Amino acid sequence: MSTKRKVYYCPVEFTLDQIAGKWKILIVLQLRFGAKRYTELIKKVRGITPKMLSQHLKDLEQQGIIHRQIFAEIPPKVEYSLTKEGEKLFPIIDSLAQWGSVNMEKEKGSEIV
Amino acid sequence: MSTKRKVYYCPVEFTLDQIAGKWKILIVLQLRFGAKRYTELIKKVRGITPKMLSQHLKDLEQQGIIHRQIFAEIPPKVEYSLTKEGEKLFPIIDSLAQWGSVNMEKEKGSEIV
DNA sequence: TATAATAGTTACCAACAGGAAAGTTTTGTG
DNA sequence: CACAAAACTTTCCTGTTGGTAACTATTATA
């Protein structure tokens, strides 16, 4: 996600720009199962690096999709959760998951674990 | 889309890999309104270059999402249309469009034309 | 004083997606 | 023979995305 002001003529194009990239949707997917801490996300979002995670968490917070809550504890605790706005992405995630489940099976060498 | 064999553990991740990038979904979106020729697509998919269009048309054909029909005419005529498989992407496009319509309006400086 | 835990940041680098501009092929028409 | 039209292809270049690895800050505990 960039901060460039761009005029969109197409809602689909707008959405694609908002959630583009390898990680945003996968992060939201994990948060769907409940609020999570930074290190939990590192473990659950397979393959994501600290840099990518914090970068995308920042973006998502600015977009109003997730909420970041800091607990005044030692050691520090920060919890990420979906906002109401974020929950509105569920239909997108569902349709992606639906299409994926059907089409993954056609691929030789892929497994569902 | 790459040809690399990759094992997927998550249907959402699989789908994202299949339709990732700036153009695939926008091409499918246009073909939803009927079969189109190459030059029509160039005009309708705002901003796409010849290179990007033919590259993604090739990918989409290999993925079984679109069908390419050549007419033996002079000058040449090639028509692209969605396959049954391609039509299964409609729910994804619909959810992207839905989210986009709602959220675009919140952006100052964006207009729907 | 050294270590551990959490939540990051920073610097550097590589790969790939994408863009610009020009060229290619085929045949028909003036 | 030159040009037009359709459908691409090719070359070269740039910018963004993403990856690796190391480093930082804070406080508690042994």
XYZ file of C-alpha atoms (C1' of nucleotides) in Angstrom:
286
model
C 0.000 0.000 0.000
C 1.299 3.405 -0.872
C 0.272 6.828 0.270
C 0.101 8.136 -3.276
C -3.204 9.771 -4.014
C -4.649 8.049 -6.996
C -7.991 8.448 -8.595
C -9.775 5.160 -9.034
C -12.349 4.492 -11.668
C -13.009 0.942 -10.652
C -13.863 -0.497 -7.236
C -12.107 -3.765 -8.044
C -8.912 -1.947 -8.903
C -9.167 0.044 -5.705
C -9.519 -3.082 -3.583
C -6.658 -4.820 -5.339
C -4.391 -1.889 -4.543
C -5.427 -1.923 -0.911
C -4.785 -5.578 -0.232
C -2.100 -6.271 -2.823
C 1.058 -8.110 -1.940
C 1.944 -11.435 -0.539
C 1.032 -10.938 3.083
C -1.881 -8.665 3.993
C -4.669 -11.137 3.368
C -2.770 -13.914 5.103
C -2.336 -11.751 8.196
C -6.026 -10.875 8.248
C -6.806 -14.555 7.803
C -4.928 -15.397 10.988
C -6.476 -12.578 12.961
C -9.855 -13.918 12.003
C -9.275 -16.722 14.465
C -8.733 -14.253 17.272
C -6.408 -11.479 18.389
C -2.740 -12.356 18.177
C 0.593 -11.088 19.364
C 3.526 -10.272 17.132
C 5.407 -13.495 17.801
C 2.292 -15.577 17.376
C 1.806 -14.057 13.947
C 5.401 -14.764 13.022
C 4.726 -18.422 13.746
C 1.280 -18.664 12.185
C 1.864 -16.726 8.968
C 4.167 -19.233 7.343
C 7.352 -17.740 5.993
C 6.806 -14.132 6.958
C 9.845 -12.226 8.228
C 9.847 -9.693 11.084
C 10.343 -6.880 8.611
C 7.422 -7.848 6.394
C 5.191 -8.447 9.381
C 5.736 -5.084 11.027
C 5.551 -3.279 7.710
C 2.207 -4.791 6.830
C 0.830 -4.471 10.339
C 1.566 -0.753 10.109
C -0.181 -0.492 6.750
C -3.191 -2.434 7.956
C -3.500 -0.284 11.045
C -3.401 2.895 8.966
C -6.021 1.454 6.672
C -8.249 0.883 9.669
C -8.313 -2.841 9.124
C -6.601 -3.902 12.323
C -6.286 -2.526 15.827
C -3.059 -2.471 17.810
C -3.304 -2.694 21.549
C -0.323 -2.267 23.819
C -0.387 -3.748 27.298
C 1.799 -2.076 29.896
C 3.550 -5.227 30.950
C 7.038 -6.525 31.232
C 8.024 -8.124 28.967
C 5.991 -6.026 26.519
C 2.738 -7.326 25.116
C 1.117 -6.057 21.944
C -2.021 -7.542 20.558
C -3.408 -7.199 17.068
C -7.058 -7.683 16.258
C -9.449 -6.972 13.424
C -11.579 -3.851 13.448
C -15.171 -3.809 12.197
C -13.696 -2.616 8.934
C -11.350 -5.553 8.884
C -14.201 -7.975 9.344
C -15.725 -6.661 6.173
C -12.914 -8.435 4.320
C -14.315 -11.832 5.302
C -16.369 -12.244 2.121
C -13.219 -11.706 0.074
C -11.271 -14.212 2.135
C -14.124 -16.690 1.907
C -14.313 -16.459 -1.848
C -10.547 -16.843 -2.150
C -10.625 -19.863 0.140
C -13.533 -21.410 -1.707
C -11.900 -21.091 -5.110
C -8.608 -22.295 -3.671
C -10.034 -25.420 -2.070
C -11.643 -26.472 -5.322
C -8.650 -25.732 -7.542
C -5.799 -26.816 -5.299
C -6.842 -30.422 -5.567
C -6.358 -30.353 -9.304
C -2.692 -29.554 -8.856
C -0.499 -32.592 -8.709
C 1.964 -32.450 -5.893
C -0.063 -30.171 -3.689
C -1.377 -31.358 -0.413
C -3.676 -29.929 2.143
C -2.152 -30.260 5.575
C 2.054 -16.810 -12.030
C 5.068 -19.025 -12.112
C 5.496 -22.602 -13.157
C 7.352 -23.498 -9.975
C 5.857 -26.452 -8.235
C 5.024 -25.374 -4.768
C 3.229 -27.180 -2.054
C 0.402 -25.192 -0.611
C -0.928 -25.589 2.858
C -3.580 -22.929 2.570
C -6.262 -22.466 -0.087
C -6.165 -18.703 0.314
C -2.444 -18.613 -0.320
C -2.921 -20.800 -3.368
C -5.547 -18.506 -4.835
C -3.476 -15.416 -4.146
C -0.579 -16.929 -6.059
C -2.813 -17.786 -8.990
C -4.381 -14.385 -9.470
C -1.676 -12.170 -8.014
C -0.467 -9.097 -9.805
C -1.953 -5.942 -11.096
C -3.784 -7.236 -14.153
C -5.281 -10.746 -14.116
C -8.429 -9.900 -12.211
C -8.985 -6.745 -14.241
C -8.766 -8.732 -17.475
C -11.227 -11.306 -16.204
C -13.479 -8.460 -15.102
C -13.656 -7.141 -18.650
C -14.235 -10.553 -20.179
C -17.170 -10.951 -17.854
C -19.027 -8.491 -20.042
C -18.463 -10.649 -23.109
C -15.711 -12.023 -25.317
C -13.192 -9.431 -26.423
C -10.405 -9.008 -28.912
C -6.868 -8.037 -28.055
C -7.217 -4.403 -29.077
C -10.518 -4.087 -27.267
C -8.870 -5.286 -24.091
C -6.039 -2.815 -24.534
C -8.632 -0.051 -24.537
C -10.856 -1.385 -21.769
C -8.213 -2.428 -19.252
C -7.015 1.039 -18.385
C -3.266 1.458 -18.496
C -2.281 -2.038 -19.540
C 0.553 -2.320 -22.063
C 0.679 -4.789 -24.964
C 3.379 -6.734 -23.214
C 1.490 -7.106 -19.964
C -1.706 -8.007 -21.770
C -0.264 -10.813 -23.859
C 1.764 -12.115 -20.948
C -1.257 -12.378 -18.688
C -3.532 -13.689 -21.428
C -1.055 -16.519 -21.891
C -0.984 -17.261 -18.172
C -4.753 -17.182 -17.923
C -5.125 -19.517 -20.869
C -2.690 -21.997 -19.334
C -4.562 -21.788 -16.074
C -7.735 -22.718 -17.917
C -9.409 -19.465 -16.988
C -9.821 -18.053 -20.469
C -10.241 -19.443 -23.947
C -8.445 -18.115 -27.011
C -10.193 -18.417 -30.338
C -8.526 -17.538 -33.614
C -10.643 -16.636 -36.615
C -9.104 -17.267 -40.014
C -9.642 -13.767 -41.300
C -7.621 -10.965 -42.721
C -6.733 -8.882 -40.825
C -6.403 -11.475 -38.068
C -9.064 -11.802 -35.412
C -8.513 -13.372 -32.015
C -11.169 -13.478 -29.384
C -10.752 -14.118 -25.691
C -13.529 -15.397 -23.508
C -13.984 -16.898 -20.064
C -14.127 -20.639 -19.597
C -16.422 -22.326 -17.067
C -13.420 -22.292 -14.776
C -13.023 -18.585 -15.302
C -16.606 -17.937 -14.382
C -15.921 -19.505 -11.021
C -13.889 -16.390 -10.227
C -17.031 -14.240 -10.215
C -17.610 -14.549 -6.464
C -14.096 -13.254 -5.863
C -14.597 -10.348 -8.227
C -17.952 -9.575 -6.664
C -16.534 -9.477 -3.167
C -13.657 -7.262 -4.292
C -16.087 -4.930 -6.041
C -18.405 -4.824 -3.060
C -15.648 -3.922 -0.604
C -14.224 -1.422 -3.056
C -17.487 0.409 -3.646
C -17.994 0.873 0.071
C -14.439 1.938 0.865
C -13.608 4.039 -2.168
C -16.088 6.668 -1.156
C -14.259 7.236 2.076
C -11.153 8.294 0.189
C -11.017 11.998 -0.442
C -10.021 12.776 -3.981
C -11.351 9.593 -5.466
C -14.241 9.673 -7.847
C -16.338 7.053 -9.454
C -16.652 7.721 -13.149
C 26.965 -8.620 35.172
C 25.027 -11.760 31.836
C 20.948 -13.581 29.939
C 16.181 -13.965 28.524
C 11.858 -12.400 26.598
C 9.094 -9.363 23.575
C 8.619 -6.439 19.876
C 10.396 -4.661 16.899
C 14.221 -1.682 13.472
C 17.991 -1.073 10.130
C 21.029 -1.686 6.301
C 21.937 -3.946 2.466
C 20.796 -6.718 -1.440
C 18.238 -9.694 -5.017
C 14.393 -10.823 -7.761
C 10.588 -9.890 -10.244
C 6.802 -7.258 -11.927
C 5.959 -3.854 -14.791
C 6.723 0.094 -18.324
C 8.367 2.394 -22.841
C 9.265 2.138 -27.340
C 10.142 0.009 -31.329
C 9.963 -4.009 -34.289
C 7.521 -8.302 -36.527
C 4.188 -10.932 -39.415
C 0.507 -11.431 -42.692
C -2.334 -10.102 -46.309
C -5.317 -6.513 -48.914
C -5.761 -2.305 -51.119
C -4.553 2.038 -53.793
C 5.625 -0.318 -53.840
C 3.873 1.878 -49.734
C 0.757 1.637 -46.244
C -2.791 -0.058 -43.153
C -4.734 -3.152 -39.646
C -4.487 -6.740 -36.030
C -2.007 -9.112 -32.836
C 1.721 -9.589 -30.874
C 7.107 -9.819 -29.594
C 11.493 -8.005 -28.192
C 14.788 -5.306 -25.808
C 16.043 -2.619 -22.336
C 15.290 -0.344 -18.179
C 13.226 0.989 -13.480
C 10.934 0.618 -9.153
C 8.864 -1.945 -5.711
C 8.576 -5.939 -3.069
C 10.557 -8.954 -0.425
C 14.595 -11.515 1.913
C 18.783 -11.924 5.213
C 21.025 -10.890 8.992
C 22.186 -8.283 12.532
C 20.989 -4.894 15.851
C 18.008 -2.146 19.525
C 15.252 -1.112 23.805
C 13.331 -2.327 28.214
C 13.138 -4.681 32.428
C 13.367 -9.022 35.326
C 15.959 -12.579 37.027
C 19.931 -15.609 38.215
